[in-house]
JSON list of C-alpha atoms in Angstrom, two decimals:
[
{"chain": "A", "resi": 1, "resn": "MET", "atom": "CA", "xyz": [13.49, -5.62, -7.97]},
{"chain": "A", "resi": 2, "resn": "ARG", "atom": "CA", "xyz": [10.67, -6.90, -5.73]},
{"chain": "A", "resi": 3, "resn": "LEU", "atom": "CA", "xyz": [7.33, -5.71, -6.35]},
{"chain": "A", "resi": 4, "resn": "ILE", "atom": "CA", "xyz": [5.12, -4.30, -3.68]},
{"chain": "A", "resi": 5, "resn": "VAL", "atom": "CA", "xyz": [1.46, -3.34, -3.28]},
{"chain": "A", "resi": 6, "resn": "LEU", "atom": "CA", "xyz": [0.86, -0.59, -0.48]},
{"chain": "A", "resi": 7, "resn": "ASP", "atom": "CA", "xyz": [-2.23, -0.50, 1.50]},
{"chain": "A", "resi": 8, "resn": "THR", "atom": "CA", "xyz": [-4.04, 2.83, 1.95]},
{"chain": "A", "resi": 9, "resn": "ASN", "atom": "CA", "xyz": [-3.02, 2.85, 5.55]},
{"chain": "A", "resi": 10, "resn": "LEU", "atom": "CA", "xyz": [0.56, 2.88, 4.75]},
{"chain": "A", "resi": 11, "resn": "VAL", "atom": "CA", "xyz": [0.12, 5.55, 2.17]},
{"chain": "A", "resi": 12, "resn": "ILE", "atom": "CA", "xyz": [-1.76, 7.80, 4.61]},
{"chain": "A", "resi": 13, "resn": "SER", "atom": "CA", "xyz": [0.66, 7.08, 7.53]},
{"chain": "A", "resi": 14, "resn": "ALA", "atom": "CA", "xyz": [3.41, 7.98, 5.29]},
{"chain": "A", "resi": 15, "resn": "GLY", "atom": "CA", "xyz": [1.96, 11.33, 4.82]},
{"chain": "A", "resi": 16, "resn": "ILE", "atom": "CA", "xyz": [1.16, 11.92, 8.48]},
{"chain": "A", "resi": 17, "resn": "ASN", "atom": "CA", "xyz": [4.24, 10.71, 10.41]},
{"chain": "A", "resi": 18, "resn": "THR", "atom": "CA", "xyz": [7.32, 11.54, 8.20]},
{"chain": "A", "resi": 19, "resn": "GLY", "atom": "CA", "xyz": [9.67, 9.93, 10.56]},
{"chain": "A", "resi": 20, "resn": "ALA", "atom": "CA", "xyz": [8.01, 6.58, 10.90]},
{"chain": "A", "resi": 21, "resn": "ALA", "atom": "CA", "xyz": [8.53, 3.26, 9.01]},
{"chain": "A", "resi": 22, "resn": "PRO", "atom": "CA", "xyz": [5.60, 4.04, 6.55]},
{"chain": "A", "resi": 23, "resn": "ALA", "atom": "CA", "xyz": [7.35, 7.25, 5.50]},
{"chain": "A", "resi": 24, "resn": "LEU", "atom": "CA", "xyz": [10.57, 5.32, 5.09]},
{"chain": "A", "resi": 25, "resn": "VAL", "atom": "CA", "xyz": [9.16, 2.93, 2.99]},
{"chain": "A", "resi": 26, "resn": "MET", "atom": "CA", "xyz": [7.77, 5.78, 0.92]},
{"chain": "A", "resi": 27, "resn": "ASP", "atom": "CA", "xyz": [11.16, 7.17, 0.66]},
{"chain": "A", "resi": 28, "resn": "TRP", "atom": "CA", "xyz": [12.36, 4.13, -1.00]},
{"chain": "A", "resi": 29, "resn": "VAL", "atom": "CA", "xyz": [9.39, 4.04, -3.38]},
{"chain": "A", "resi": 30, "resn": "LEU", "atom": "CA", "xyz": [9.82, 7.70, -4.30]},
{"chain": "A", "resi": 31, "resn": "GLU", "atom": "CA", "xyz": [13.53, 7.32, -4.90]},
{"chain": "A", "resi": 32, "resn": "GLY", "atom": "CA", "xyz": [12.94, 4.60, -7.52]},
{"chain": "A", "resi": 33, "resn": "LEU", "atom": "CA", "xyz": [14.43, 1.81, -5.46]},
{"chain": "A", "resi": 34, "resn": "VAL", "atom": "CA", "xyz": [11.27, -0.19, -4.91]},
{"chain": "A", "resi": 35, "resn": "GLN", "atom": "CA", "xyz": [8.56, -0.76, -7.62]},
{"chain": "A", "resi": 36, "resn": "THR", "atom": "CA", "xyz": [4.93, -0.29, -6.56]},
{"chain": "A", "resi": 37, "resn": "VAL", "atom": "CA", "xyz": [1.79, -1.94, -8.09]},
{"chain": "A", "resi": 38, "resn": "THR", "atom": "CA", "xyz": [-1.47, -0.32, -8.75]},
{"chain": "A", "resi": 39, "resn": "SER", "atom": "CA", "xyz": [-4.56, -0.93, -10.29]},
{"chain": "A", "resi": 40, "resn": "PRO", "atom": "CA", "xyz": [-7.57, 1.33, -11.17]},
{"chain": "A", "resi": 41, "resn": "TRP", "atom": "CA", "xyz": [-9.24, 0.31, -7.73]},
{"chain": "A", "resi": 42, "resn": "THR", "atom": "CA", "xyz": [-6.26, 1.21, -5.64]},
{"chain": "A", "resi": 43, "resn": "VAL", "atom": "CA", "xyz": [-5.61, 4.37, -7.43]},
{"chain": "A", "resi": 44, "resn": "ALA", "atom": "CA", "xyz": [-9.22, 5.40, -6.81]},
{"chain": "A", "resi": 45, "resn": "LYS", "atom": "CA", "xyz": [-8.91, 4.30, -3.16]},
{"chain": "A", "resi": 46, "resn": "TYR", "atom": "CA", "xyz": [-5.72, 6.23, -2.60]},
{"chain": "A", "resi": 47, "resn": "ARG", "atom": "CA", "xyz": [-7.06, 9.44, -4.04]},
{"chain": "A", "resi": 48, "resn": "GLU", "atom": "CA", "xyz": [-10.54, 8.96, -2.27]},
{"chain": "A", "resi": 49, "resn": "VAL", "atom": "CA", "xyz": [-9.07, 8.47, 1.32]},
{"chain": "A", "resi": 50, "resn": "ALA", "atom": "CA", "xyz": [-6.26, 11.23, 0.92]},
{"chain": "A", "resi": 51, "resn": "GLN", "atom": "CA", "xyz": [-9.09, 13.65, 0.01]},
{"chain": "A", "resi": 52, "resn": "ARG", "atom": "CA", "xyz": [-10.96, 13.12, 3.37]},
{"chain": "A", "resi": 53, "resn": "GLU", "atom": "CA", "xyz": [-11.53, 16.17, 5.53]},
{"chain": "A", "resi": 54, "resn": "LYS", "atom": "CA", "xyz": [-9.84, 14.39, 8.60]},
{"chain": "A", "resi": 55, "resn": "PHE", "atom": "CA", "xyz": [-6.39, 14.35, 6.65]},
{"chain": "A", "resi": 56, "resn": "ARG", "atom": "CA", "xyz": [-6.39, 17.94, 5.41]},
{"chain": "A", "resi": 57, "resn": "ARG", "atom": "CA", "xyz": [-4.73, 19.29, 8.72]},
{"chain": "A", "resi": 58, "resn": "TYR", "atom": "CA", "xyz": [-1.90, 17.24, 7.66]},
{"chain": "A", "resi": 59, "resn": "GLY", "atom": "CA", "xyz": [-1.54, 18.90, 4.15]},
{"chain": "A", "resi": 60, "resn": "PHE", "atom": "CA", "xyz": [-3.35, 16.09, 2.24]},
{"chain": "A", "resi": 61, "resn": "PRO", "atom": "CA", "xyz": [-3.29, 14.84, -0.29]},
{"chain": "A", "resi": 62, "resn": "PRO", "atom": "CA", "xyz": [0.52, 14.73, -0.11]},
{"chain": "A", "resi": 63, "resn": "PHE", "atom": "CA", "xyz": [2.34, 16.32, -2.89]},
{"chain": "A", "resi": 64, "resn": "TRP", "atom": "CA", "xyz": [3.95, 12.86, -3.72]},
{"chain": "A", "resi": 65, "resn": "LEU", "atom": "CA", "xyz": [0.79, 10.93, -4.15]},
{"chain": "A", "resi": 66, "resn": "GLU", "atom": "CA", "xyz": [0.30, 11.48, -7.97]},
{"chain": "A", "resi": 67, "resn": "PHE", "atom": "CA", "xyz": [4.02, 10.77, -8.56]},
{"chain": "A", "resi": 68, "resn": "LEU", "atom": "CA", "xyz": [3.49, 7.67, -6.69]},
{"chain": "A", "resi": 69, "resn": "ILE", "atom": "CA", "xyz": [0.60, 6.71, -8.87]},
{"chain": "A", "resi": 70, "resn": "ALA", "atom": "CA", "xyz": [2.47, 7.86, -12.00]},
{"chain": "A", "resi": 71, "resn": "GLU", "atom": "CA", "xyz": [5.48, 5.75, -11.37]},
{"chain": "A", "resi": 72, "resn": "SER", "atom": "CA", "xyz": [3.70, 2.65, -10.37]},
{"chain": "A", "resi": 73, "resn": "LEU", "atom": "CA", "xyz": [3.25, -0.45, -12.41]},
{"chain": "A", "resi": 74, "resn": "HIS", "atom": "CA", "xyz": [-0.29, -0.27, -13.49]},
{"chain": "A", "resi": 75, "resn": "LEU", "atom": "CA", "xyz": [-2.17, -3.59, -13.68]},
{"chain": "A", "resi": 76, "resn": "PRO", "atom": "CA", "xyz": [-5.91, -4.11, -14.24]},
{"chain": "A", "resi": 77, "resn": "ASP", "atom": "CA", "xyz": [-8.14, -4.71, -11.36]},
{"chain": "A", "resi": 78, "resn": "PRO", "atom": "CA", "xyz": [-7.75, -8.60, -10.56]},
{"chain": "A", "resi": 79, "resn": "PRO", "atom": "CA", "xyz": [-10.55, -11.01, -9.86]},
{"chain": "A", "resi": 80, "resn": "ALA", "atom": "CA", "xyz": [-12.23, -10.78, -6.46]},
{"chain": "A", "resi": 81, "resn": "TRP", "atom": "CA", "xyz": [-10.33, -12.23, -3.67]},
{"chain": "A", "resi": 82, "resn": "PRO", "atom": "CA", "xyz": [-11.93, -15.66, -2.91]},
{"chain": "A", "resi": 83, "resn": "LEU", "atom": "CA", "xyz": [-11.12, -16.06, 0.91]},
{"chain": "A", "resi": 84, "resn": "PRO", "atom": "CA", "xyz": [-13.02, -14.24, 3.80]},
{"chain": "A", "resi": 85, "resn": "MET", "atom": "CA", "xyz": [-11.47, -11.07, 5.32]},
{"chain": "A", "resi": 86, "resn": "PRO", "atom": "CA", "xyz": [-12.25, -9.15, 8.26]},
{"chain": "A", "resi": 87, "resn": "ASP", "atom": "CA", "xyz": [-13.09, -6.16, 6.23]},
{"chain": "A", "resi": 88, "resn": "PRO", "atom": "CA", "xyz": [-13.85, -7.14, 2.50]},
{"chain": "A", "resi": 89, "resn": "LYS", "atom": "CA", "xyz": [-12.81, -3.57, 1.40]},
{"chain": "A", "resi": 90, "resn": "ASP", "atom": "CA", "xyz": [-9.16, -4.74, 1.95]},
{"chain": "A", "resi": 91, "resn": "ALA", "atom": "CA", "xyz": [-9.43, -7.85, -0.13]},
{"chain": "A", "resi": 92, "resn": "PRO", "atom": "CA", "xyz": [-8.46, -6.01, -3.47]},
{"chain": "A", "resi": 93, "resn": "PHE", "atom": "CA", "xyz": [-5.02, -5.35, -1.96]},
{"chain": "A", "resi": 94, "resn": "LEU", "atom": "CA", "xyz": [-4.46, -9.10, -1.49]},
{"chain": "A", "resi": 95, "resn": "SER", "atom": "CA", "xyz": [-5.90, -9.91, -4.85]},
{"chain": "A", "resi": 96, "resn": "LEU", "atom": "CA", "xyz": [-3.55, -7.24, -6.64]},
{"chain": "A", "resi": 97, "resn": "ALA", "atom": "CA", "xyz": [-0.45, -8.47, -4.58]},
{"chain": "A", "resi": 98, "resn": "HIS", "atom": "CA", "xyz": [-1.41, -12.08, -5.70]},
{"chain": "A", "resi": 99, "resn": "ALA", "atom": "CA", "xyz": [-1.97, -11.20, -9.37]},
{"chain": "A", "resi": 100, "resn": "ALA", "atom": "CA", "xyz": [1.37, -9.23, -9.49]},
{"chain": "A", "resi": 101, "resn": "GLY", "atom": "CA", "xyz": [3.49, -11.65, -7.56]},
{"chain": "A", "resi": 102, "resn": "ALA", "atom": "CA", "xyz": [4.02, -8.76, -5.10]},
{"chain": "A", "resi": 103, "resn": "TRP", "atom": "CA", "xyz": [4.37, -8.51, -1.52]},
{"chain": "A", "resi": 104, "resn": "LEU", "atom": "CA", "xyz": [1.73, -6.57, 0.30]},
{"chain": "A", "resi": 105, "resn": "ILE", "atom": "CA", "xyz": [3.05, -3.87, 2.81]},
{"chain": "A", "resi": 106, "resn": "ALA", "atom": "CA", "xyz": [0.33, -3.02, 5.24]},
{"chain": "A", "resi": 107, "resn": "GLY", "atom": "CA", "xyz": [-0.01, -0.73, 8.05]},
{"chain": "A", "resi": 108, "resn": "ASN", "atom": "CA", "xyz": [-2.31, -3.09, 9.90]},
{"chain": "A", "resi": 109, "resn": "LEU", "atom": "CA", "xyz": [-1.50, -6.82, 9.81]},
{"chain": "A", "resi": 110, "resn": "LYS", "atom": "CA", "xyz": [-4.70, -7.64, 11.48]},
{"chain": "A", "resi": 111, "resn": "ASP", "atom": "CA", "xyz": [-6.51, -6.59, 8.38]},
{"chain": "A", "resi": 112, "resn": "PHE", "atom": "CA", "xyz": [-4.91, -9.30, 6.37]},
{"chain": "A", "resi": 113, "resn": "PRO", "atom": "CA", "xyz": [-4.89, -12.45, 8.59]},
{"chain": "A", "resi": 114, "resn": "ILE", "atom": "CA", "xyz": [-2.84, -15.43, 7.67]},
{"chain": "A", "resi": 115, "resn": "SER", "atom": "CA", "xyz": [-5.92, -17.52, 7.02]},
{"chain": "A", "resi": 116, "resn": "ALA", "atom": "CA", "xyz": [-6.88, -15.18, 4.05]},
{"chain": "A", "resi": 117, "resn": "ARG", "atom": "CA", "xyz": [-3.47, -14.61, 2.69]},
{"chain": "A", "resi": 118, "resn": "ARG", "atom": "CA", "xyz": [-2.96, -17.73, 0.46]},
{"chain": "A", "resi": 119, "resn": "SER", "atom": "CA", "xyz": [0.52, -17.41, -0.88]},
{"chain": "A", "resi": 120, "resn": "VAL", "atom": "CA", "xyz": [0.74, -13.55, -0.58]},
{"chain": "A", "resi": 121, "resn": "THR", "atom": "CA", "xyz": [3.54, -12.31, 1.71]},
{"chain": "A", "resi": 122, "resn": "VAL", "atom": "CA", "xyz": [2.07, -9.52, 3.99]},
{"chain": "A", "resi": 123, "resn": "LEU", "atom": "CA", "xyz": [4.45, -7.39, 5.96]},
{"chain": "A", "resi": 124, "resn": "SER", "atom": "CA", "xyz": [4.56, -4.49, 8.37]},
{"chain": "A", "resi": 125, "resn": "PRO", "atom": "CA", "xyz": [6.33, -1.49, 7.02]},
{"chain": "A", "resi": 126, "resn": "ALA", "atom": "CA", "xyz": [8.99, -2.06, 9.73]},
{"chain": "A", "resi": 127, "resn": "ASP", "atom": "CA", "xyz": [9.52, -5.56, 8.69]},
{"chain": "A", "resi": 128, "resn": "TYR", "atom": "CA", "xyz": [9.70, -4.60, 5.06]},
{"chain": "A", "resi": 129, "resn": "LEU", "atom": "CA", "xyz": [12.46, -2.11, 5.88]},
{"chain": "A", "resi": 130, "resn": "SER", "atom": "CA", "xyz": [14.39, -4.77, 7.61]},
{"chain": "A", "resi": 131, "resn": "GLN", "atom": "CA", "xyz": [14.08, -6.96, 4.17]},
{"chain": "A", "resi": 132, "resn": "LEU", "atom": "CA", "xyz": [15.38, -3.93, 2.22]},
{"chain": "A", "resi": 133, "resn": "THR", "atom": "CA", "xyz": [18.37, -3.24, 4.40]},
{"chain": "A", "resi": 134, "resn": "GLU", "atom": "CA", "xyz": [19.27, -6.84, 4.69]},
{"chain": "A", "resi": 135, "resn": "GLY", "atom": "CA", "xyz": [19.11, -7.63, 0.95]}
]
């Protein structure tokens, strides 16, 4: 089973638009067909963002967030990512994916430019779904 790291954008999008690709990825995760990887930093980030006032109108935090966290493979926070990123706050997702040998599934690929990825595979939710259905 391929390990994946979910960026916060995907987690939030899955709770807002239940028919879109991020929600379909989340369905695979919640059904136990895909194994997610988290770290203390990513868990704190998911919880912090899901508690923001602007998402309350969508019923946040979603009922499945704590299940997602509980069922994830928990790793310690990895070392800082050594390559420059457009937003350094996104770097821990790449670092965790690299440390776990996981793919990073990201809602906005521009946040993770090819020049910053090293050997980490970064896919959009739609591209990841096509990988799941082909395999």
